[in-house]
Short mmCIF file of C-alpha atoms (C1' of nucleotides) in Angstrom, two decimals:
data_model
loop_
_atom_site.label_atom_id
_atom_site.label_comp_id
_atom_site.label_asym_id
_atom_site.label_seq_id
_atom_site.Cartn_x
_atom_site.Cartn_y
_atom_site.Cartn_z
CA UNK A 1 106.40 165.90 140.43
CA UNK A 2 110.04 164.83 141.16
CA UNK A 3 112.06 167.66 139.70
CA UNK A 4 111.51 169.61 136.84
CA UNK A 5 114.98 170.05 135.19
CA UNK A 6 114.72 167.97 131.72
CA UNK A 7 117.74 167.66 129.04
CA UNK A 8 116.33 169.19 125.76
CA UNK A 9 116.37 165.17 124.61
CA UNK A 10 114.57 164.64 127.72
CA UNK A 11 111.89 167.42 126.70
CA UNK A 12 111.77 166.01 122.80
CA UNK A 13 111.03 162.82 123.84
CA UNK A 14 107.86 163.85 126.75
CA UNK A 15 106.27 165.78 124.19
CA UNK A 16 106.31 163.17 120.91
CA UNK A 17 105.08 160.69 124.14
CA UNK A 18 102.38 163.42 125.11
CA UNK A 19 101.53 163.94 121.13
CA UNK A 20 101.12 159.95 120.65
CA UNK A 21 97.72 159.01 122.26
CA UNK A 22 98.87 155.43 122.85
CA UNK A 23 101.89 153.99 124.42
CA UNK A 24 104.97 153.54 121.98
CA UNK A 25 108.35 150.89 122.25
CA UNK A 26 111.55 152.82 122.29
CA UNK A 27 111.73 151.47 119.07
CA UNK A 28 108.86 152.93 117.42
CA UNK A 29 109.42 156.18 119.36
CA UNK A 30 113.32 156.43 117.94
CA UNK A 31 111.68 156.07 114.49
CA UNK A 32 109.26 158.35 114.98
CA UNK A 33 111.59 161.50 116.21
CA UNK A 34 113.90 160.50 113.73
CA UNK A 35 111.63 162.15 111.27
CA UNK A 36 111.77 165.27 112.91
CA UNK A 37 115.21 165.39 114.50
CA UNK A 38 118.55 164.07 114.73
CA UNK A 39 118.67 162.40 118.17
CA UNK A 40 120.44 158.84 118.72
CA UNK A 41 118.79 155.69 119.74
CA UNK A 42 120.84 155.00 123.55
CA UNK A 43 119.63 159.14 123.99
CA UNK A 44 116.38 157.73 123.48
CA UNK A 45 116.62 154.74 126.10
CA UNK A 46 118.59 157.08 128.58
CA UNK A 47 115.37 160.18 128.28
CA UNK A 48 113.17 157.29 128.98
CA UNK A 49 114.94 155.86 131.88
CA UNK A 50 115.29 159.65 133.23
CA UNK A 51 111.53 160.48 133.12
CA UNK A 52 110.69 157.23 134.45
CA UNK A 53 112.72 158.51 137.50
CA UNK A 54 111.29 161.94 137.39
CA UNK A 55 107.31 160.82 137.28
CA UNK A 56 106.49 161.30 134.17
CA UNK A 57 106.64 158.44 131.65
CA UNK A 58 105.28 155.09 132.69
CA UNK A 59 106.06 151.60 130.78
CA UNK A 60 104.40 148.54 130.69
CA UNK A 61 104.56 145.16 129.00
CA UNK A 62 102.96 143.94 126.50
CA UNK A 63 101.92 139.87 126.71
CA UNK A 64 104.29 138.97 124.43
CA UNK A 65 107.02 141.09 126.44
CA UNK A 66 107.24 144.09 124.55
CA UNK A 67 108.10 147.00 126.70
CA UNK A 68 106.08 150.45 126.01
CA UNK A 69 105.98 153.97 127.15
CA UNK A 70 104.19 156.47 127.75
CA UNK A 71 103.29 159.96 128.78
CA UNK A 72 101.96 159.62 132.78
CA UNK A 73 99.60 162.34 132.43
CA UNK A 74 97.64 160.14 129.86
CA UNK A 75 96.72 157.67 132.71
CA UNK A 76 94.95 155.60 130.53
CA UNK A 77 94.33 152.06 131.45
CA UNK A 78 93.62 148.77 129.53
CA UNK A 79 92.21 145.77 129.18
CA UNK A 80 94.15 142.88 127.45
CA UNK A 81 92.34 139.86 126.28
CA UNK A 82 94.64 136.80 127.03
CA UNK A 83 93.74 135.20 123.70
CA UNK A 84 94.87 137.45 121.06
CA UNK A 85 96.63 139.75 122.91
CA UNK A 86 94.77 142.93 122.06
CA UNK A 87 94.51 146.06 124.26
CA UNK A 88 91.43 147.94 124.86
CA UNK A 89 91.41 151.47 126.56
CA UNK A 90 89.19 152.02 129.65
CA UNK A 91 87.75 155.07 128.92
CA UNK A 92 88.06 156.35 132.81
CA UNK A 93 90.31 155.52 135.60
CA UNK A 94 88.19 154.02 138.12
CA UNK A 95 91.14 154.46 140.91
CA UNK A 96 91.23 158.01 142.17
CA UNK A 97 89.35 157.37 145.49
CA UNK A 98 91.30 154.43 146.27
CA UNK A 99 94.70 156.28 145.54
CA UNK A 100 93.46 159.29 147.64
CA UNK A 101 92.95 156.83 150.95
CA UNK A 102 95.58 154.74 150.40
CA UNK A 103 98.00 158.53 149.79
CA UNK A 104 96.45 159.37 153.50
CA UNK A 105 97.01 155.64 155.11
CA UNK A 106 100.74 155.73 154.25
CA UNK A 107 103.86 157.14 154.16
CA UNK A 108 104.43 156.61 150.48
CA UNK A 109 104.00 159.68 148.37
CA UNK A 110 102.26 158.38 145.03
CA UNK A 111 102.88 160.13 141.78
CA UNK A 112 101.11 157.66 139.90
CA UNK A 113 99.47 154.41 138.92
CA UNK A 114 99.33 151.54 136.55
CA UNK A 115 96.34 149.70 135.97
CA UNK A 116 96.00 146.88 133.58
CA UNK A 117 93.00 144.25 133.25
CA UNK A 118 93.58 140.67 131.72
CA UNK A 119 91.01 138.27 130.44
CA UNK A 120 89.26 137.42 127.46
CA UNK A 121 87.75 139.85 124.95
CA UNK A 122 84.21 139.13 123.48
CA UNK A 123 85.20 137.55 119.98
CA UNK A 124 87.57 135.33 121.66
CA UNK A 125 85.44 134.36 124.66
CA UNK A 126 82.91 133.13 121.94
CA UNK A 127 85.09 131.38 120.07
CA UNK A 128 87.13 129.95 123.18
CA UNK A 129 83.74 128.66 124.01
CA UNK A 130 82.91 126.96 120.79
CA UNK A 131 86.55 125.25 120.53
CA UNK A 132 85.55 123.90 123.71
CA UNK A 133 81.89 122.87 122.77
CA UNK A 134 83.32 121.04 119.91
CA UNK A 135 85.75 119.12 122.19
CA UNK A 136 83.28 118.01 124.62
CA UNK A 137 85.69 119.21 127.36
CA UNK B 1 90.63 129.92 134.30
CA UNK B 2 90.96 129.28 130.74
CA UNK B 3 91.68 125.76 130.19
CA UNK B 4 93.70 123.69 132.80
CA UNK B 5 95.28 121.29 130.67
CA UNK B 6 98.86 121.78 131.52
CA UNK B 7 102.10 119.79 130.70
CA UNK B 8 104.63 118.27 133.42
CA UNK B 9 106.78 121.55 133.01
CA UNK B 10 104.12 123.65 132.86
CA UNK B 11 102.77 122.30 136.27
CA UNK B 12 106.61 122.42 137.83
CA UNK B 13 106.78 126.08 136.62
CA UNK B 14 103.56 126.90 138.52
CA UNK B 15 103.99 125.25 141.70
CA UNK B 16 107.19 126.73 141.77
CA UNK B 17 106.12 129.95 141.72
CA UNK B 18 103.41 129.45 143.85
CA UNK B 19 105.93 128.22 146.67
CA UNK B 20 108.13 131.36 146.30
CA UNK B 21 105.49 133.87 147.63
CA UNK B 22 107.37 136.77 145.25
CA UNK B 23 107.71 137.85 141.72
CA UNK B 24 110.54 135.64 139.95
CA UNK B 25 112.97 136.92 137.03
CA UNK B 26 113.11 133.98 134.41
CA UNK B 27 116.34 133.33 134.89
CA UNK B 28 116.17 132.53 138.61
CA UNK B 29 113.16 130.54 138.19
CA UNK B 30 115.40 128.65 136.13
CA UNK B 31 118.20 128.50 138.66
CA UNK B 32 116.07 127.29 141.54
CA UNK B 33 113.92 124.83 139.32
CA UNK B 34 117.50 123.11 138.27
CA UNK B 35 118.38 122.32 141.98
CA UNK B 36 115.72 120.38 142.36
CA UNK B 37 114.73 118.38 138.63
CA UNK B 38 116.08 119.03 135.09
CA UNK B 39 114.64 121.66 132.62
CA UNK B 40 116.03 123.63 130.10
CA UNK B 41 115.69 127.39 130.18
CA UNK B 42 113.87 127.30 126.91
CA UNK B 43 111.13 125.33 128.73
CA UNK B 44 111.39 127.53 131.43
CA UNK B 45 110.02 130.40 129.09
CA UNK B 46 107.85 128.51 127.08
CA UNK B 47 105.69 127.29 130.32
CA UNK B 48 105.60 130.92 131.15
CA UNK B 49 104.10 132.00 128.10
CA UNK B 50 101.67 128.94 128.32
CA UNK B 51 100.53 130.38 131.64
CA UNK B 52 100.46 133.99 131.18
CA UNK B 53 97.80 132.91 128.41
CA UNK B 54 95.99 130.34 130.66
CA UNK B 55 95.69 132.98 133.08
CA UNK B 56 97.82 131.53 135.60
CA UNK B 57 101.05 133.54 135.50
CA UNK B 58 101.05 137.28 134.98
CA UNK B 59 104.26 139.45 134.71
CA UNK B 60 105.74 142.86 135.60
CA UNK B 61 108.54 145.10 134.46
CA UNK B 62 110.89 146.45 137.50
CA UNK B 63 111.81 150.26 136.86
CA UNK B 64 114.72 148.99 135.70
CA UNK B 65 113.81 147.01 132.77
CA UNK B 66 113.64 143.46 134.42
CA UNK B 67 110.41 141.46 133.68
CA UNK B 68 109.41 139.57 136.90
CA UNK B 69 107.13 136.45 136.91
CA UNK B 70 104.44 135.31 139.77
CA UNK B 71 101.38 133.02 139.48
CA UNK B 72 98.03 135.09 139.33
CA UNK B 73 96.67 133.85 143.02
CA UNK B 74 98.70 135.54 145.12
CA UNK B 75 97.21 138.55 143.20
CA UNK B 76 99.68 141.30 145.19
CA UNK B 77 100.36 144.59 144.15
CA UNK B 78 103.05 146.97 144.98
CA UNK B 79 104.09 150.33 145.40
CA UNK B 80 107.46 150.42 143.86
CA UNK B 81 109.77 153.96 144.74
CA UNK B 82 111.13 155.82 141.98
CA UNK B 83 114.31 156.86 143.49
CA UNK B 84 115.90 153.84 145.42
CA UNK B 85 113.55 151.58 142.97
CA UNK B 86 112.45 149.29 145.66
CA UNK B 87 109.19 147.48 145.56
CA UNK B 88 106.63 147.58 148.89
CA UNK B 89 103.97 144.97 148.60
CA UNK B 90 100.44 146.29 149.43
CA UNK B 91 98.67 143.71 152.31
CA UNK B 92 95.21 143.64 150.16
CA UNK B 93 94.14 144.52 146.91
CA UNK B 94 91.64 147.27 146.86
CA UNK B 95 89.83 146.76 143.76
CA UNK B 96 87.75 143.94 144.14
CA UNK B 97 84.75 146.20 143.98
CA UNK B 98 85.59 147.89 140.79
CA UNK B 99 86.52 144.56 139.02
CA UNK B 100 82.90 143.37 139.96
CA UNK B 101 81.65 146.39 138.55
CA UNK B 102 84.03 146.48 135.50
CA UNK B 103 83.25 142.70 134.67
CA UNK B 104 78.94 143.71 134.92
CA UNK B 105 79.16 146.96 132.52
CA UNK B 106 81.78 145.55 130.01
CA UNK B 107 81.58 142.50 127.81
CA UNK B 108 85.25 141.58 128.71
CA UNK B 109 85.79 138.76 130.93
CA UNK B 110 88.20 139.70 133.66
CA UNK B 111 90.38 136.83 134.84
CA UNK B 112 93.19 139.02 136.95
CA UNK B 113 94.52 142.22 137.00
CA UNK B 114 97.66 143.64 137.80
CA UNK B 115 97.91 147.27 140.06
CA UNK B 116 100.72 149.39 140.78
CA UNK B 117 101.41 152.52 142.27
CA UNK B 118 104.78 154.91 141.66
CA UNK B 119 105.94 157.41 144.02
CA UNK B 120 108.70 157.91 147.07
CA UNK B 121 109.09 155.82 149.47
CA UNK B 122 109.19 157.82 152.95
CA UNK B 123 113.04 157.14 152.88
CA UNK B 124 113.86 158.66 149.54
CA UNK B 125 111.29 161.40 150.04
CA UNK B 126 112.66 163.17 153.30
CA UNK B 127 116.47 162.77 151.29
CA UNK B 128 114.95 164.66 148.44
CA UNK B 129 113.27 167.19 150.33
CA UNK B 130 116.70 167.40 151.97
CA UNK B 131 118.35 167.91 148.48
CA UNK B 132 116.31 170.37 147.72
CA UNK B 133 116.65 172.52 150.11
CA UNK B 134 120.08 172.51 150.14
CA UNK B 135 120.01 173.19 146.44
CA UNK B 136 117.33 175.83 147.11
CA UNK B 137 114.72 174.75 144.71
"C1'" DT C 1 101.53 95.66 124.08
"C1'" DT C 2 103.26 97.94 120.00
"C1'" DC C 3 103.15 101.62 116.60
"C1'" DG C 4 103.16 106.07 114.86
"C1'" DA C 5 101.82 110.98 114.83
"C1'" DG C 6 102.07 114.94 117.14
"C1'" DA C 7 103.38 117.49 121.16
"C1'" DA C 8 106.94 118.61 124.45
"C1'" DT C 9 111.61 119.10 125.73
"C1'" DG C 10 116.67 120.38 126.07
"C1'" DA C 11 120.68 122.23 124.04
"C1'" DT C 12 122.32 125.68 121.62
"C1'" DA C 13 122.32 129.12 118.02
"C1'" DA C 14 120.18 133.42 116.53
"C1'" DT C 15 117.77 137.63 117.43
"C1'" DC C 16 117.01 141.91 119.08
"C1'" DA C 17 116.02 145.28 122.81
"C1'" DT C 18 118.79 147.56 125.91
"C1'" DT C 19 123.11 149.20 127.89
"C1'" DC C 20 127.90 150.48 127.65
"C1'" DT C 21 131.93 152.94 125.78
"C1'" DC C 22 134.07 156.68 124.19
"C1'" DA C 23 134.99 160.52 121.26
"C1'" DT C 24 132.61 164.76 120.34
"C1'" DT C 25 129.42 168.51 121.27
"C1'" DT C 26 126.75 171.34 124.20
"C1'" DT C 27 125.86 173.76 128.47
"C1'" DA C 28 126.74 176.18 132.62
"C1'" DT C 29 129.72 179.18 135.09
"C1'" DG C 30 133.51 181.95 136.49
"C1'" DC D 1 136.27 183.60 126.20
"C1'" DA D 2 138.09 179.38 129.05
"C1'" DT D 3 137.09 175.36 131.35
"C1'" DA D 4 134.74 171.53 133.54
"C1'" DA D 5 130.89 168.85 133.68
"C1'" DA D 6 127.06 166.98 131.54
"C1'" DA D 7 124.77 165.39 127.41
"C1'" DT D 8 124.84 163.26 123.07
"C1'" DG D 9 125.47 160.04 118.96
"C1'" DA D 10 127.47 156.09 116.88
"C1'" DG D 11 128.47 151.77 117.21
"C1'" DA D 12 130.06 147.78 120.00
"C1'" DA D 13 128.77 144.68 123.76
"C1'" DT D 14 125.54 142.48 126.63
"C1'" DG D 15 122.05 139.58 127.94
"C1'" DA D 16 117.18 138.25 128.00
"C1'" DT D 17 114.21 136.00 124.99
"C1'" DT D 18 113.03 133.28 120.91
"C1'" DA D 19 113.90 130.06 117.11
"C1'" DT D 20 115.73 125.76 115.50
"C1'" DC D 21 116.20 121.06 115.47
"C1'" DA D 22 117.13 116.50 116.97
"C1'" DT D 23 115.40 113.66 120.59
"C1'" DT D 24 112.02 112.06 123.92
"C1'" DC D 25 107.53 111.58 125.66
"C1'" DT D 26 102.33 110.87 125.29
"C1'" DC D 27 98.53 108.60 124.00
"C1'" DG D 28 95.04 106.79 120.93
"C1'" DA D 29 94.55 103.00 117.36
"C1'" DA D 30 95.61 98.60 115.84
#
DNA sequence: TTCGAGAATGATAATCATTCTCATTTTATG
DNA sequence: CATAAAATGAGAATGATTATCATTCTCGAA
């Protein structure tokens, strides 16, 4: 890791990430602390931004744009049907290997990965595929 | 590919993209798309949406926030440096393999996929190690 | 070819996530 | 303690994205 020196915000918001299985929107995670703590929304946005930085949160879009976080030590990936939009876990990462050789063919130092799948899920393949039965295309 | 039925705007959307052989911020698309034929920036985003959904167009988030746009074949991936930010495209994609066998044990049909890795560029790293010592970490 | 319904488009207004500003509080250090 | 620097919270400002709506285009049916 980066550097370990976190702001006690900084700390408050890695943990709620770490305690939340599933990525959250800065939104949702503001809410969420709120509950707990008194801690302002821009703190939220700038403990994000720092642990970005530092390694240890990751963010990715949604398909309909919506940004969310979360803890990098999760390193869960997904698949996201095209269709409705859903996000299933994978239940493994199936990237270690490659990120080993490809940490020993360059110069980069990697810290971590993102991983996302895109297609269609089964319900929707099915009914993609009926829609287009009963259009004759 | 989902469907291929796409409108005029769609189709101007995609070839741009394709032409530009790197990930576009909406806004610019929209800038270099009006130097050449008339669109509105609305259209600009709704044609992205379209595609992302068709399976044509798939998106990133920079560190910083900014959502960047580039049509699914040139299928790159990056590692991106989380101190100076800056994005190194990888020559091949190394998980062809593992989609094959992620597409045979799943009942998800996988159209793309997107792949990044986080970390120091070789720069940033020997400036931090530099830091650090000086700090005495 | 002409008509009409529905889709697509452009301009612009509205929304909302994110960032900025600044006054206040906390922290680190001598 | 005293002080400076960093962190924080509240709310304003910004700017990307989406919604609205009047207009234009597309295309099958007459």
């Amino acid at each position: 890791m980066l550097s370990t020196h976190c702001t006690p915000a900084q700390t408050a918001v890695l943990q709620t990430l770490q305690r939340q299985h599933r990525p959250l929107s800065a939104q949702s995670l503001y809410t969420l602390m709120c509950q707990h703590q008194r801690i302002g929304l821009a703190t939220v946005y700038r403990s994000l931004d720092a642990l970005k930085r530092l390694g240890r949160v990751q963010h990715r879009a949604t398909l309909e744009g919506e940004m969310l976080y979360s803890a990098v030590e999760a390193d869960h990936h997904y698949m996201t049907c095209l269709h409705c939009g859903q996000s299933f876990p994978l239940d493994r990462c199936p990237l270690k290997a490659i990120e080993a050789q490809l940490q020993g063919s360059s110069s980069f130092t990697i810290y971590y990965h993102t991983l996302e799948f895109f297609g269609l899920c089964e319900p929707c393949a099915i009914q993609m595929d009926g829609i287009s039965q009963s259009l004759s295309l």
